[in-house]
Short mmCIF file of C-alpha atoms in Angstrom, two decimals:
data_model
loop_
_atom_site.label_atom_id
_atom_site.label_comp_id
_atom_site.label_asym_id
_atom_site.label_seq_id
_atom_site.Cartn_x
_atom_site.Cartn_y
_atom_site.Cartn_z
CA MET W 1107 -1.82 14.81 15.29
CA LEU W 1108 -4.29 12.53 17.10
CA LYS W 1109 -6.82 13.05 14.32
CA LYS W 1110 -4.21 12.16 11.72
CA PHE W 1111 -3.23 9.06 13.68
CA ILE W 1112 -6.83 7.88 13.88
CA ALA W 1113 -7.43 8.67 10.21
CA GLU W 1114 -4.39 6.70 9.07
CA LEU W 1115 -5.28 3.77 11.31
CA ILE W 1116 -8.84 3.60 9.99
CA GLY W 1117 -7.77 4.13 6.39
CA THR W 1118 -5.21 1.34 6.47
CA MET W 1119 -7.68 -0.95 8.22
CA VAL W 1120 -10.22 -0.34 5.44
CA LEU W 1121 -7.63 -0.96 2.71
CA VAL W 1122 -6.64 -4.32 4.19
CA LEU W 1123 -10.18 -5.38 5.04
CA PHE W 1124 -11.67 -4.54 1.64
CA GLY W 1125 -8.66 -5.26 -0.57
CA CYS W 1126 -7.51 -8.47 1.06
CA GLY W 1127 -11.13 -9.26 1.82
CA ALA W 1128 -11.95 -9.29 -1.89
CA ALA W 1129 -9.18 -11.84 -2.39
CA VAL W 1130 -10.14 -14.02 0.58
CA LEU W 1131 -13.93 -13.77 0.65
CA GLY W 1132 -14.47 -13.22 -3.07
CA GLY W 1133 -11.47 -14.95 -4.57
CA PHE W 1134 -10.51 -15.69 -8.14
CA ASP W 1135 -13.57 -17.93 -8.62
CA HIS W 1136 -16.09 -15.21 -7.82
CA VAL W 1137 -14.73 -11.68 -8.28
CA GLY W 1138 -11.59 -12.62 -10.22
CA GLN W 1139 -8.26 -10.82 -10.47
CA LEU W 1140 -9.90 -7.70 -11.91
CA GLY W 1141 -12.40 -7.57 -9.05
CA ILE W 1142 -9.65 -7.88 -6.46
CA ALA W 1143 -7.63 -5.15 -8.17
CA LEU W 1144 -10.64 -2.84 -8.26
CA ALA W 1145 -11.38 -3.51 -4.59
CA PHE W 1146 -7.93 -2.20 -3.63
CA GLY W 1147 -8.31 0.77 -5.96
CA PHE W 1148 -11.84 1.66 -4.86
CA ALA W 1149 -10.86 1.36 -1.19
CA ILE W 1150 -8.16 3.98 -1.76
CA VAL W 1151 -10.58 6.24 -3.63
CA ALA W 1152 -13.10 6.01 -0.78
CA MET W 1153 -10.52 6.74 1.90
CA ALA W 1154 -8.88 9.51 -0.13
CA TYR W 1155 -12.10 11.47 0.06
CA GLY W 1156 -13.07 10.20 3.51
CA ILE W 1157 -9.87 10.82 5.46
CA GLY W 1158 -7.79 12.72 2.91
CA PRO W 1159 -8.77 16.12 4.34
CA VAL W 1160 -7.49 14.98 7.75
CA SER W 1161 -4.25 13.11 7.05
CA GLY W 1162 -3.73 13.12 3.30
CA CYS W 1163 -4.68 9.42 3.22
CA HIS W 1164 -1.23 7.87 3.00
CA VAL W 1165 -2.40 4.54 4.52
CA ASN W 1166 0.96 3.15 3.42
CA PRO W 1167 4.40 3.51 5.08
CA ALA W 1168 6.02 3.67 1.63
CA VAL W 1169 3.89 6.67 0.72
CA SER W 1170 4.85 8.42 3.96
CA LEU W 1171 8.53 7.61 3.32
CA GLY W 1172 8.29 8.95 -0.22
CA ALA W 1173 6.62 12.13 1.02
CA PHE W 1174 9.42 12.55 3.59
CA ILE W 1175 12.13 12.04 0.96
CA ALA W 1176 10.38 14.54 -1.32
CA GLY W 1177 10.43 17.10 1.49
CA ARG W 1178 6.69 17.14 2.01
CA MET W 1179 6.66 15.56 5.48
CA ASN W 1180 8.85 15.73 8.58
CA ALA W 1181 10.39 12.70 10.25
CA LYS W 1182 8.30 12.93 13.42
CA ASP W 1183 5.01 12.89 11.53
CA MET W 1184 6.25 10.08 9.32
CA VAL W 1185 6.91 7.84 12.33
CA VAL W 1186 3.48 8.61 13.80
CA TYR W 1187 1.89 7.72 10.45
CA TRP W 1188 3.88 4.46 10.32
CA ILE W 1189 2.68 3.38 13.75
CA ALA W 1190 -0.94 4.13 12.86
CA GLN W 1191 -0.66 2.33 9.51
CA PHE W 1192 0.83 -0.85 10.94
CA ILE W 1193 -1.75 -0.98 13.73
CA GLY W 1194 -4.54 -0.38 11.24
CA ALA W 1195 -3.29 -3.16 8.98
CA VAL W 1196 -3.26 -5.65 11.85
CA VAL W 1197 -6.77 -4.62 12.89
CA GLY W 1198 -8.03 -4.99 9.33
CA ALA W 1199 -6.42 -8.41 8.97
CA ALA W 1200 -7.83 -9.49 12.35
CA ILE W 1201 -11.37 -8.51 11.35
CA LEU W 1202 -10.96 -10.39 8.07
CA GLY W 1203 -9.67 -13.45 9.90
CA MET W 1204 -12.69 -13.47 12.19
CA ILE W 1205 -15.00 -13.44 9.16
CA ALA W 1206 -13.19 -15.82 6.80
CA LYS W 1207 -14.02 -19.53 6.80
CA THR W 1208 -10.29 -20.29 6.72
CA GLY W 1209 -9.67 -18.14 9.79
CA PHE W 1210 -6.19 -16.64 9.93
CA ALA W 1211 -4.61 -19.18 7.57
CA ASN W 1212 -5.45 -17.14 4.47
CA LEU W 1213 -5.58 -13.37 4.81
CA GLY W 1214 -4.44 -12.39 1.33
CA GLN W 1215 -0.81 -12.34 2.36
CA ASN W 1216 1.96 -11.50 -0.08
CA GLY W 1217 4.74 -13.89 -1.11
CA PHE W 1218 7.11 -15.29 -3.69
CA ASP W 1219 8.01 -18.79 -4.87
CA ALA W 1220 5.37 -21.02 -3.22
CA GLY W 1221 3.75 -17.89 -1.76
CA SER W 1222 3.28 -16.29 -5.18
CA PRO W 1223 -0.13 -16.82 -6.85
CA GLY W 1224 1.67 -17.36 -10.16
CA GLY W 1225 4.74 -19.13 -8.78
CA TYR W 1226 7.12 -16.19 -9.38
CA GLY W 1227 10.49 -16.16 -7.64
CA LEU W 1228 12.33 -13.73 -5.40
CA HIS W 1229 13.99 -11.76 -8.21
CA ALA W 1230 10.65 -11.12 -9.93
CA ALA W 1231 9.07 -10.11 -6.62
CA LEU W 1232 11.84 -7.64 -5.85
CA ILE W 1233 11.83 -6.07 -9.31
CA PHE W 1234 8.06 -5.76 -9.48
CA GLU W 1235 7.66 -4.30 -5.98
CA VAL W 1236 10.46 -1.75 -6.42
CA VAL W 1237 9.26 -0.56 -9.82
CA ALA W 1238 5.55 -0.59 -8.97
CA THR W 1239 6.09 1.34 -5.73
CA ALA W 1240 8.22 3.95 -7.50
CA ILE W 1241 5.50 4.40 -10.13
CA PHE W 1242 2.85 4.61 -7.41
CA LEU W 1243 4.81 7.35 -5.65
CA VAL W 1244 5.28 9.28 -8.88
CA ALA W 1245 1.52 9.25 -9.42
CA ILE W 1246 0.78 10.25 -5.81
CA LEU W 1247 3.39 12.99 -5.50
CA GLY W 1248 2.54 14.34 -8.93
CA VAL W 1249 -1.20 14.55 -8.51
CA THR W 1250 -0.99 15.96 -4.95
CA GLY W 1251 1.67 18.56 -5.74
CA ALA W 1252 1.16 22.32 -5.86
CA LYS W 1253 0.16 22.11 -9.53
CA GLY W 1254 -1.59 18.77 -9.26
CA HIS W 1255 -5.26 18.13 -9.92
CA GLY W 1256 -6.33 18.07 -6.29
CA ALA W 1257 -10.03 17.38 -6.80
CA PHE W 1258 -9.24 14.29 -8.84
CA ALA W 1259 -6.27 13.09 -6.80
CA GLY W 1260 -8.17 10.29 -5.08
CA VAL W 1261 -9.47 8.91 -8.37
CA ALA W 1262 -6.05 9.05 -10.03
CA ILE W 1263 -4.35 7.33 -7.11
CA GLY W 1264 -7.03 4.65 -6.87
CA ILE W 1265 -6.83 3.90 -10.58
CA THR W 1266 -3.05 3.65 -10.36
CA LEU W 1267 -3.26 1.16 -7.50
CA ALA W 1268 -5.87 -0.88 -9.38
CA VAL W 1269 -3.68 -1.06 -12.50
CA ILE W 1270 -0.69 -2.12 -10.40
CA HIS W 1271 -2.80 -4.95 -8.99
CA ILE W 1272 -4.09 -6.00 -12.41
CA VAL W 1273 -0.49 -6.39 -13.56
CA GLY W 1274 1.09 -7.77 -10.40
CA ILE W 1275 -1.36 -9.95 -8.48
CA GLN W 1276 0.07 -13.09 -10.05
CA VAL W 1277 3.62 -12.04 -9.12
CA THR W 1278 3.36 -11.28 -5.39
CA GLY W 1279 -0.31 -10.64 -4.67
CA VAL W 1280 0.89 -7.00 -4.76
CA SER W 1281 2.17 -5.15 -1.76
CA VAL W 1282 3.68 -1.74 -2.62
CA ASN W 1283 2.73 -1.19 1.03
CA PRO W 1284 4.66 -2.67 3.99
CA ALA W 1285 1.69 -2.30 6.35
CA ARG W 1286 -0.67 -4.10 3.98
CA SER W 1287 1.82 -6.99 3.92
CA PHE W 1288 2.62 -6.95 7.63
CA GLY W 1289 -0.94 -7.24 8.97
CA PRO W 1290 -1.87 -10.45 7.14
CA ALA W 1291 1.64 -11.94 7.53
CA LEU W 1292 1.75 -11.34 11.27
CA LEU W 1293 -1.52 -13.17 11.85
CA ALA W 1294 -1.03 -15.89 9.25
CA GLY W 1295 2.54 -16.60 10.36
CA GLY W 1296 4.68 -19.29 8.77
CA GLN W 1297 5.83 -18.69 5.21
CA ALA W 1298 4.11 -15.31 4.93
CA LEU W 1299 5.93 -13.97 7.96
CA SER W 1300 9.29 -15.37 6.84
CA GLN W 1301 8.92 -13.64 3.46
CA VAL W 1302 7.50 -10.32 4.64
CA TRP W 1303 10.95 -8.68 4.66
CA VAL W 1304 10.77 -8.45 0.88
CA PHE W 1305 7.66 -6.31 1.19
CA PHE W 1306 9.43 -3.94 3.53
CA VAL W 1307 12.66 -3.62 1.57
CA ALA W 1308 11.38 -3.42 -2.01
CA PRO W 1309 8.61 -0.84 -1.39
CA ALA W 1310 11.04 1.25 0.68
CA ILE W 1311 13.51 1.33 -2.21
CA GLY W 1312 10.74 2.21 -4.65
CA ALA W 1313 9.48 4.96 -2.34
CA VAL W 1314 12.95 6.50 -2.07
CA ILE W 1315 13.32 6.46 -5.85
CA GLY W 1316 9.93 8.10 -6.33
CA GLY W 1317 10.58 10.66 -3.60
CA LEU W 1318 14.00 11.58 -4.96
CA LEU W 1319 12.58 12.31 -8.40
CA PHE W 1320 10.61 15.12 -6.78
CA ARG W 1321 13.21 16.12 -4.18
CA LEU W 1322 15.74 16.66 -6.97
CA ASN W 1323 13.16 18.59 -8.99
CA LEU W 1324 13.31 16.11 -11.82
CA LEU W 1325 9.52 15.76 -11.83
CA GLU W 1326 8.45 18.90 -10.00
CA PRO W 1327 6.75 21.28 -12.43
CA ASP W 1328 8.43 24.61 -13.06
CA ALA W 1329 7.21 27.53 -10.98
#
C-alpha cells in the first residue's frame, strides 16, 4: 500500500503542477484554452503509464469514490488514496506557487461567479461539474473494466479529460477532481477557499452516478 500511496501522491502532484501550471505560467495569451486542456489531458496520459501499473492512476478522489461505488475498490484503500491525492495536490500547488510570478495568489483555482473565467454562476458550476464527472467516470470505468481496452486506457482517459476542459474551462476552470481544486484553493485562500465546497460536492455526486451505472450492471458488458 505504501507504493500505491506514493504513486497517487506523485501522480496528483504532477496533474496539478502541469495542468494548473499551463494555466498560470502559460495562460490564455500564450498556450490558450486548448493548450491548457491538453496539458491536463497529457498529464493524465503520462501518469497513467507511469504510475498506472502501481496504483491504477486515480489521482482524483472522485475516481476513487466511483471505483468504490462500482465495487472495484474497498473503503480502506479508498481513504488511503484520498489522503495521498490531497497531499499531492497541495505539494503540486506549492511548487507552482514558488515558481509563478504571482506567487500563491493565482494557482489556477476553480470558482464560480467572480471566480469563473467566463462569469458563470453557481447553478452552471454545479450542473457542469456533476455531469462532467459522471461522464469522466463512465469513460474510466468502461475502459479499465474486464473487457476494456487496457493498453489504450491511458490515452482514452487523457483525451476525455482534455475534452472536458475544452468545454468547461470557461465555466469553472474545470475541477471534476476535489484534490485538484483543494490544493490551489488552500494556498490561494480567500474566494477560492470559500467556494471549494462546490468542487467537493458536485464531483462526488457525479462519481456516485458514474459508479452506480456500473454497480447496477447498466453499463457493465455482458459476460
